[in-house]
PDB file of C-alpha atoms in Angstrom:
ATOM      1  CA  MET A 187     -56.596  58.605  19.503  1.00  0.00           C
ATOM      2  CA  LYS A 188     -55.384  58.807  23.065  1.00  0.00           C
ATOM      3  CA  VAL A 189     -56.224  55.703  25.124  1.00  0.00           C
ATOM      4  CA  ILE A 190     -57.759  56.872  28.409  1.00  0.00           C
ATOM      5  CA  ALA A 191     -58.255  54.225  31.110  1.00  0.00           C
ATOM      6  CA  HIS A 192     -61.684  54.751  32.694  1.00  0.00           C
ATOM      7  CA  ARG A 193     -61.208  54.636  36.480  1.00  0.00           C
ATOM      8  CA  GLY A 194     -57.988  52.780  35.691  1.00  0.00           C
ATOM      9  CA  TYR A 195     -58.140  49.322  34.108  1.00  0.00           C
ATOM     10  CA  SER A 196     -61.658  48.949  35.488  1.00  0.00           C
ATOM     11  CA  GLY A 197     -62.735  46.143  33.157  1.00  0.00           C
ATOM     12  CA  LYS A 198     -60.401  43.683  34.901  1.00  0.00           C
ATOM     13  CA  TYR A 199     -59.474  45.294  38.230  1.00  0.00           C
ATOM     14  CA  PRO A 200     -61.311  47.163  41.016  1.00  0.00           C
ATOM     15  CA  GLU A 201     -62.064  50.647  39.734  1.00  0.00           C
ATOM     16  CA  ASN A 202     -60.322  53.754  41.092  1.00  0.00           C
ATOM     17  CA  THR A 203     -57.752  51.745  43.054  1.00  0.00           C
ATOM     18  CA  MET A 204     -53.988  51.924  42.842  1.00  0.00           C
ATOM     19  CA  LEU A 205     -54.020  48.395  41.435  1.00  0.00           C
ATOM     20  CA  ALA A 206     -56.283  49.463  38.555  1.00  0.00           C
ATOM     21  CA  PHE A 207     -54.081  52.500  37.874  1.00  0.00           C
ATOM     22  CA  ARG A 208     -50.857  50.484  37.803  1.00  0.00           C
ATOM     23  CA  LYS A 209     -52.420  47.862  35.554  1.00  0.00           C
ATOM     24  CA  ALA A 210     -53.610  50.604  33.191  1.00  0.00           C
ATOM     25  CA  GLU A 211     -50.040  51.830  32.842  1.00  0.00           C
ATOM     26  CA  GLU A 212     -48.839  48.278  32.166  1.00  0.00           C
ATOM     27  CA  ALA A 213     -51.570  47.902  29.540  1.00  0.00           C
ATOM     28  CA  GLY A 214     -50.239  50.867  27.577  1.00  0.00           C
ATOM     29  CA  ALA A 215     -52.773  53.552  28.475  1.00  0.00           C
ATOM     30  CA  ASP A 216     -51.812  57.138  27.689  1.00  0.00           C
ATOM     31  CA  GLU A 217     -53.991  58.657  30.371  1.00  0.00           C
ATOM     32  CA  ILE A 218     -55.974  57.684  33.449  1.00  0.00           C
ATOM     33  CA  GLU A 219     -59.451  59.005  34.166  1.00  0.00           C
ATOM     34  CA  LEU A 220     -60.409  59.128  37.838  1.00  0.00           C
ATOM     35  CA  ASP A 221     -62.957  60.736  40.162  1.00  0.00           C
ATOM     36  CA  VAL A 222     -62.367  62.865  43.253  1.00  0.00           C
ATOM     37  CA  GLN A 223     -64.572  63.583  46.252  1.00  0.00           C
ATOM     38  CA  LEU A 224     -64.057  64.938  49.777  1.00  0.00           C
ATOM     39  CA  THR A 225     -64.178  63.111  53.105  1.00  0.00           C
ATOM     40  CA  LYS A 226     -65.538  64.459  56.396  1.00  0.00           C
ATOM     41  CA  ASP A 227     -62.040  65.692  57.308  1.00  0.00           C
ATOM     42  CA  LYS A 228     -61.595  67.339  53.865  1.00  0.00           C
ATOM     43  CA  THR A 229     -59.248  64.752  52.390  1.00  0.00           C
ATOM     44  CA  VAL A 230     -59.434  64.471  48.588  1.00  0.00           C
ATOM     45  CA  VAL A 231     -60.102  60.809  47.801  1.00  0.00           C
ATOM     46  CA  VAL A 232     -60.465  58.838  44.590  1.00  0.00           C
ATOM     47  CA  ILE A 233     -63.887  57.192  44.272  1.00  0.00           C
ATOM     48  CA  HIS A 234     -66.684  57.465  41.734  1.00  0.00           C
ATOM     49  CA  ASP A 235     -69.886  57.256  43.769  1.00  0.00           C
ATOM     50  CA  GLU A 236     -70.958  59.601  46.541  1.00  0.00           C
ATOM     51  CA  LYS A 237     -71.838  56.453  48.495  1.00  0.00           C
ATOM     52  CA  ILE A 238     -69.382  53.649  49.177  1.00  0.00           C
ATOM     53  CA  ASP A 239     -72.009  50.890  48.967  1.00  0.00           C
ATOM     54  CA  ARG A 240     -71.470  49.742  45.361  1.00  0.00           C
ATOM     55  CA  THR A 241     -67.690  49.335  45.303  1.00  0.00           C
ATOM     56  CA  THR A 242     -66.741  48.553  48.917  1.00  0.00           C
ATOM     57  CA  ASP A 243     -67.826  46.401  51.851  1.00  0.00           C
ATOM     58  CA  GLY A 244     -69.085  49.478  53.667  1.00  0.00           C
ATOM     59  CA  THR A 245     -72.170  51.648  53.465  1.00  0.00           C
ATOM     60  CA  GLY A 246     -72.913  55.358  53.606  1.00  0.00           C
ATOM     61  CA  LEU A 247     -71.674  58.594  52.107  1.00  0.00           C
ATOM     62  CA  VAL A 248     -68.021  59.440  51.493  1.00  0.00           C
ATOM     63  CA  LYS A 249     -68.559  62.843  53.084  1.00  0.00           C
ATOM     64  CA  ASP A 250     -69.669  61.279  56.379  1.00  0.00           C
ATOM     65  CA  TYR A 251     -66.372  59.432  56.977  1.00  0.00           C
ATOM     66  CA  THR A 252     -62.916  60.664  57.899  1.00  0.00           C
ATOM     67  CA  TYR A 253     -60.199  59.220  55.711  1.00  0.00           C
ATOM     68  CA  GLU A 254     -58.869  57.093  58.584  1.00  0.00           C
ATOM     69  CA  GLU A 255     -62.321  55.496  58.774  1.00  0.00           C
ATOM     70  CA  LEU A 256     -62.778  55.267  55.009  1.00  0.00           C
ATOM     71  CA  LYS A 257     -59.489  53.528  54.233  1.00  0.00           C
ATOM     72  CA  LYS A 258     -60.512  50.495  56.308  1.00  0.00           C
ATOM     73  CA  PHE A 259     -63.153  49.503  53.766  1.00  0.00           C
ATOM     74  CA  ASN A 260     -62.260  47.108  50.974  1.00  0.00           C
ATOM     75  CA  ALA A 261     -62.606  48.736  47.545  1.00  0.00           C
ATOM     76  CA  ALA A 262     -62.008  45.396  45.791  1.00  0.00           C
ATOM     77  CA  VAL A 263     -65.141  43.493  46.827  1.00  0.00           C
ATOM     78  CA  LEU A 264     -66.393  43.294  43.227  1.00  0.00           C
ATOM     79  CA  PHE A 265     -63.200  41.461  42.200  1.00  0.00           C
ATOM     80  CA  PRO A 266     -62.728  38.721  44.849  1.00  0.00           C
ATOM     81  CA  ASN A 267     -60.769  36.507  42.460  1.00  0.00           C
ATOM     82  CA  VAL A 268     -58.335  39.299  41.540  1.00  0.00           C
ATOM     83  CA  THR A 269     -57.143  40.692  44.865  1.00  0.00           C
ATOM     84  CA  ASP A 270     -57.983  40.421  48.552  1.00  0.00           C
ATOM     85  CA  PHE A 271     -57.950  44.063  49.592  1.00  0.00           C
ATOM     86  CA  GLN A 272     -57.570  47.507  48.047  1.00  0.00           C
ATOM     87  CA  SER A 273     -58.173  50.696  49.997  1.00  0.00           C
ATOM     88  CA  ILE A 274     -59.811  53.804  48.625  1.00  0.00           C
ATOM     89  CA  PRO A 275     -56.753  55.890  47.657  1.00  0.00           C
ATOM     90  CA  THR A 276     -56.210  59.512  48.479  1.00  0.00           C
ATOM     91  CA  PHE A 277     -55.652  61.774  45.489  1.00  0.00           C
ATOM     92  CA  GLU A 278     -52.271  62.633  46.984  1.00  0.00           C
ATOM     93  CA  GLU A 279     -51.276  58.958  47.006  1.00  0.00           C
ATOM     94  CA  TYR A 280     -52.236  58.737  43.348  1.00  0.00           C
ATOM     95  CA  CYS A 281     -50.287  61.900  42.430  1.00  0.00           C
ATOM     96  CA  ALA A 282     -47.163  60.701  44.229  1.00  0.00           C
ATOM     97  CA  TRP A 283     -47.262  57.584  42.060  1.00  0.00           C
ATOM     98  CA  VAL A 284     -48.315  59.059  38.722  1.00  0.00           C
ATOM     99  CA  ALA A 285     -45.611  61.733  38.960  1.00  0.00           C
ATOM    100  CA  THR A 286     -43.080  58.910  38.472  1.00  0.00           C
ATOM    101  CA  THR A 287     -44.721  57.812  35.179  1.00  0.00           C
ATOM    102  CA  ALA A 288     -45.307  59.272  31.720  1.00  0.00           C
ATOM    103  CA  LEU A 289     -49.092  59.095  32.180  1.00  0.00           C
ATOM    104  CA  THR A 290     -51.390  62.080  32.030  1.00  0.00           C
ATOM    105  CA  THR A 291     -54.538  62.275  34.152  1.00  0.00           C
ATOM    106  CA  ASN A 292     -58.144  63.277  33.531  1.00  0.00           C
ATOM    107  CA  ILE A 293     -59.499  64.376  36.916  1.00  0.00           C
ATOM    108  CA  GLU A 294     -63.282  64.332  37.185  1.00  0.00           C
ATOM    109  CA  ILE A 295     -64.543  66.677  39.894  1.00  0.00           C
ATOM    110  CA  LYS A 296     -67.592  64.976  41.432  1.00  0.00           C
ATOM    111  CA  THR A 297     -69.728  67.918  42.439  1.00  0.00           C
ATOM    112  CA  GLY A 298     -72.969  66.843  40.810  1.00  0.00           C
ATOM    113  CA  ARG A 299     -74.785  65.734  43.962  1.00  0.00           C
ATOM    114  CA  PHE A 300     -72.818  67.515  46.707  1.00  0.00           C
ATOM    115  CA  TYR A 301     -70.907  70.707  46.015  1.00  0.00           C
ATOM    116  CA  TYR A 302     -67.939  69.908  48.224  1.00  0.00           C
ATOM    117  CA  GLU A 303     -66.477  73.031  49.782  1.00  0.00           C
ATOM    118  CA  ASP A 304     -63.169  74.025  48.124  1.00  0.00           C
ATOM    119  CA  ILE A 305     -62.714  70.660  46.383  1.00  0.00           C
ATOM    120  CA  GLU A 306     -61.328  72.397  43.299  1.00  0.00           C
ATOM    121  CA  LYS A 307     -58.805  74.379  45.349  1.00  0.00           C
ATOM    122  CA  LYS A 308     -57.693  71.356  47.351  1.00  0.00           C
ATOM    123  CA  THR A 309     -57.305  69.246  44.204  1.00  0.00           C
ATOM    124  CA  VAL A 310     -55.283  71.906  42.385  1.00  0.00           C
ATOM    125  CA  GLU A 311     -53.032  72.359  45.432  1.00  0.00           C
ATOM    126  CA  ILE A 312     -52.136  68.669  45.294  1.00  0.00           C
ATOM    127  CA  VAL A 313     -51.549  68.826  41.546  1.00  0.00           C
ATOM    128  CA  ARG A 314     -49.133  71.731  42.091  1.00  0.00           C
ATOM    129  CA  ARG A 315     -47.408  69.971  44.986  1.00  0.00           C
ATOM    130  CA  TYR A 316     -46.358  67.149  42.669  1.00  0.00           C
ATOM    131  CA  GLY A 317     -45.545  69.341  39.656  1.00  0.00           C
ATOM    132  CA  LEU A 318     -48.316  67.853  37.535  1.00  0.00           C
ATOM    133  CA  GLU A 319     -49.748  71.082  36.119  1.00  0.00           C
ATOM    134  CA  LYS A 320     -48.823  70.108  32.550  1.00  0.00           C
ATOM    135  CA  LYS A 321     -49.871  66.472  32.948  1.00  0.00           C
ATOM    136  CA  VAL A 322     -53.503  66.886  34.019  1.00  0.00           C
ATOM    137  CA  MET A 323     -56.835  67.962  32.658  1.00  0.00           C
ATOM    138  CA  PHE A 324     -60.152  68.373  34.458  1.00  0.00           C
ATOM    139  CA  SER A 325     -63.690  67.309  33.635  1.00  0.00           C
ATOM    140  CA  SER A 326     -67.038  67.519  35.375  1.00  0.00           C
ATOM    141  CA  PHE A 327     -70.772  67.288  34.804  1.00  0.00           C
ATOM    142  CA  ASN A 328     -70.992  70.392  36.989  1.00  0.00           C
ATOM    143  CA  HIS A 329     -69.512  72.974  34.649  1.00  0.00           C
ATOM    144  CA  MET A 330     -69.309  75.551  37.432  1.00  0.00           C
ATOM    145  CA  SER A 331     -66.500  73.414  38.846  1.00  0.00           C
ATOM    146  CA  LEU A 332     -64.634  73.758  35.545  1.00  0.00           C
ATOM    147  CA  ILE A 333     -65.030  77.534  35.630  1.00  0.00           C
ATOM    148  CA  ARG A 334     -63.547  77.477  39.148  1.00  0.00           C
ATOM    149  CA  ILE A 335     -60.650  75.289  37.944  1.00  0.00           C
ATOM    150  CA  LYS A 336     -59.922  77.845  35.209  1.00  0.00           C
ATOM    151  CA  GLU A 337     -59.637  80.529  37.882  1.00  0.00           C
ATOM    152  CA  LEU A 338     -57.201  78.415  39.910  1.00  0.00           C
ATOM    153  CA  LEU A 339     -55.173  76.815  37.110  1.00  0.00           C
ATOM    154  CA  PRO A 340     -55.819  78.708  33.848  1.00  0.00           C
ATOM    155  CA  GLU A 341     -53.388  76.612  31.823  1.00  0.00           C
ATOM    156  CA  ALA A 342     -55.177  73.329  32.559  1.00  0.00           C
ATOM    157  CA  GLU A 343     -57.413  71.871  29.866  1.00  0.00           C
ATOM    158  CA  CYS A 344     -61.036  71.396  30.896  1.00  0.00           C
ATOM    159  CA  GLY A 345     -63.611  69.053  29.385  1.00  0.00           C
ATOM    160  CA  ALA A 346     -67.352  69.519  29.672  1.00  0.00           C
ATOM    161  CA  LEU A 347     -68.949  66.182  30.523  1.00  0.00           C
ATOM    162  CA  LEU A 348     -72.419  65.548  29.112  1.00  0.00           C
ATOM    163  CA  SER A 349     -74.823  62.661  29.473  1.00  0.00           C
ATOM    164  CA  ASP A 350     -75.931  60.466  26.588  1.00  0.00           C
ATOM    165  CA  ALA A 351     -78.373  63.156  25.525  1.00  0.00           C
ATOM    166  CA  GLY A 352     -75.392  65.276  24.465  1.00  0.00           C
ATOM    167  CA  LEU A 353     -75.439  68.949  23.477  1.00  0.00           C
ATOM    168  CA  GLY A 354     -76.318  69.947  19.939  1.00  0.00           C
ATOM    169  CA  ASN A 355     -74.016  72.960  19.719  1.00  0.00           C
ATOM    170  CA  ALA A 356     -71.260  71.587  21.934  1.00  0.00           C
ATOM    171  CA  GLY A 357     -68.447  73.313  20.066  1.00  0.00           C
ATOM    172  CA  TYR A 358     -69.934  76.764  20.501  1.00  0.00           C
ATOM    173  CA  TYR A 359     -70.788  76.051  24.142  1.00  0.00           C
ATOM    174  CA  CYS A 360     -67.279  74.878  25.085  1.00  0.00           C
ATOM    175  CA  HIS A 361     -65.641  77.715  23.156  1.00  0.00           C
ATOM    176  CA  ASN A 362     -67.907  80.257  24.818  1.00  0.00           C
ATOM    177  CA  TYR A 363     -66.931  79.137  28.331  1.00  0.00           C
ATOM    178  CA  GLY A 364     -63.251  78.502  27.647  1.00  0.00           C
ATOM    179  CA  PHE A 365     -63.384  74.689  27.788  1.00  0.00           C
ATOM    180  CA  GLU A 366     -60.899  73.042  25.440  1.00  0.00           C
ATOM    181  CA  CYS A 367     -62.627  69.654  25.349  1.00  0.00           C
ATOM    182  CA  TYR A 368     -66.052  68.068  25.046  1.00  0.00           C
ATOM    183  CA  HIS A 369     -66.682  64.714  26.770  1.00  0.00           C
ATOM    184  CA  PRO A 370     -69.932  63.078  25.608  1.00  0.00           C
ATOM    185  CA  GLY A 371     -71.156  59.552  26.150  1.00  0.00           C
ATOM    186  CA  PHE A 372     -70.943  57.530  22.950  1.00  0.00           C
ATOM    187  CA  ALA A 373     -74.719  57.652  22.459  1.00  0.00           C
ATOM    188  CA  GLY A 374     -74.626  61.446  22.658  1.00  0.00           C
ATOM    189  CA  ILE A 375     -72.309  62.148  19.742  1.00  0.00           C
ATOM    190  CA  THR A 376     -73.365  62.744  16.136  1.00  0.00           C
ATOM    191  CA  ASP A 377     -71.848  63.943  12.878  1.00  0.00           C
ATOM    192  CA  GLN A 378     -73.336  67.380  13.566  1.00  0.00           C
ATOM    193  CA  ILE A 379     -71.782  67.590  17.048  1.00  0.00           C
ATOM    194  CA  VAL A 380     -68.394  66.514  15.704  1.00  0.00           C
ATOM    195  CA  ALA A 381     -68.595  69.178  12.984  1.00  0.00           C
ATOM    196  CA  ASP A 382     -69.536  71.861  15.509  1.00  0.00           C
ATOM    197  CA  CYS A 383     -66.597  70.924  17.760  1.00  0.00           C
ATOM    198  CA  ARG A 384     -64.218  70.981  14.797  1.00  0.00           C
ATOM    199  CA  LYS A 385     -65.520  74.420  13.819  1.00  0.00           C
ATOM    200  CA  TYR A 386     -64.493  75.835  17.194  1.00  0.00           C
ATOM    201  CA  GLY A 387     -61.306  73.790  17.685  1.00  0.00           C
ATOM    202  CA  ILE A 388     -62.733  71.722  20.533  1.00  0.00           C
ATOM    203  CA  LYS A 389     -61.189  68.305  21.275  1.00  0.00           C
ATOM    204  CA  ILE A 390     -63.523  65.331  21.711  1.00  0.00           C
ATOM    205  CA  ASN A 391     -62.939  62.548  24.261  1.00  0.00           C
ATOM    206  CA  VAL A 392     -65.747  59.972  24.348  1.00  0.00           C
ATOM    207  CA  TRP A 393     -66.893  57.670  27.175  1.00  0.00           C
ATOM    208  CA  THR A 394     -67.276  54.730  27.843  1.00  0.00           C
ATOM    209  CA  VAL A 395     -66.154  52.868  24.720  1.00  0.00           C
ATOM    210  CA  ASN A 396     -65.744  49.088  24.981  1.00  0.00           C
ATOM    211  CA  SER A 397     -66.579  47.705  21.525  1.00  0.00           C
ATOM    212  CA  MET A 398     -64.771  47.487  18.193  1.00  0.00           C
ATOM    213  CA  ASP A 399     -67.675  49.088  16.328  1.00  0.00           C
ATOM    214  CA  GLN A 400     -67.513  52.109  18.624  1.00  0.00           C
ATOM    215  CA  LEU A 401     -63.744  52.388  18.229  1.00  0.00           C
ATOM    216  CA  GLU A 402     -64.041  52.322  14.451  1.00  0.00           C
ATOM    217  CA  LYS A 403     -66.679  55.048  14.565  1.00  0.00           C
ATOM    218  CA  LEU A 404     -64.549  57.273  16.801  1.00  0.00           C
ATOM    219  CA  GLU A 405     -61.646  56.902  14.378  1.00  0.00           C
ATOM    220  CA  GLU A 406     -63.941  57.815  11.497  1.00  0.00           C
ATOM    221  CA  TRP A 407     -64.979  60.954  13.381  1.00  0.00           C
ATOM    222  CA  GLY A 408     -61.354  61.802  14.197  1.00  0.00           C
ATOM    223  CA  CYS A 409     -61.963  61.944  17.942  1.00  0.00           C
ATOM    224  CA  ASN A 410     -59.037  62.829  20.183  1.00  0.00           C
ATOM    225  CA  GLY A 411     -59.480  60.304  22.969  1.00  0.00           C
ATOM    226  CA  VAL A 412     -61.298  57.103  23.843  1.00  0.00           C
ATOM    227  CA  ILE A 413     -62.268  56.584  27.482  1.00  0.00           C
ATOM    228  CA  THR A 414     -62.449  52.818  28.010  1.00  0.00           C
ATOM    229  CA  ASN A 415     -62.636  50.137  30.685  1.00  0.00           C
ATOM    230  CA  TYR A 416     -60.251  47.995  28.601  1.00  0.00           C
ATOM    231  CA  PRO A 417     -57.120  50.007  27.768  1.00  0.00           C
ATOM    232  CA  GLN A 418     -55.162  46.925  26.688  1.00  0.00           C
ATOM    233  CA  VAL A 419     -57.742  46.118  24.016  1.00  0.00           C
ATOM    234  CA  CYS A 420     -57.791  49.710  22.774  1.00  0.00           C
ATOM    235  CA  ARG A 421     -54.000  49.872  22.709  1.00  0.00           C
ATOM    236  CA  ALA A 422     -53.806  46.658  20.675  1.00  0.00           C
ATOM    237  CA  TRP A 423     -56.439  48.008  18.271  1.00  0.00           C
ATOM    238  CA  ALA A 424     -54.576  51.317  17.940  1.00  0.00           C
ATOM    239  CA  GLU A 425     -51.303  49.535  17.167  1.00  0.00           C
ATOM    240  CA  TYR A 426     -53.048  47.368  14.583  1.00  0.00           C
ATOM    241  CA  LYS A 427     -54.538  50.425  12.881  1.00  0.00           C
ATOM    242  CA  LYS A 428     -51.132  52.101  12.864  1.00  0.00           C
ATOM    243  CA  GLU A 429     -49.580  49.090  11.110  1.00  0.00           C
ATOM    244  CA  GLU A 430     -52.504  48.907   8.685  1.00  0.00           C
ATOM    245  CA  LYS A 431     -51.827  52.456   7.518  1.00  0.00           C
ATOM    246  CA  ARG A 432     -48.117  51.871   6.842  1.00  0.00           C
TER     247      ARG A 432
END
């Protein structure tokens, strides 16, 4: 299974920061999962929540700040013993860095609460600027955003994100809309869903997996990727399983 670092190495470092992304690479992750939103001046930034309250020392909505205003807030307030300050990165800053690595990227388009104008187009333009077309995939809870991505970058894999409730006929659904992947929460995946995805050739990447029992179950199901807050733990487990099979 591919080890996908959820918002970077978010179990030990401030999520969706360049520090968390670099630490994920050092930990042996194959891929980084991150979230993109738009600022007031239409800059694509990397942050999970529509509001900055939870992860920074500021308050309010991302969309109500210009990037010059937004970058002054500290995105590392939840990890005071790890680092003093981390800014909210732009997606372009991330791409400039990741283009120098072997990592692939799972880009979650955050259009569930606000449908940011042209966020898909702006994100794809940056991906193209750094030659990352073959090193990215896209996911979203708003599947209309994935349909738009397919119009802009047909060759990019897309993964339909679902909540813990899951989708009973996920394989058929993803196949019907041209999505190559299904991204359920761990609680929303069953033997039946796995079988339906296999029937239609749909890859399964599961979030957010942070326990050994869950890892073992994903291996039993033959899932393609594990989205985790602890990529170093998952990498160590994967290497152990590889040795066990020799």
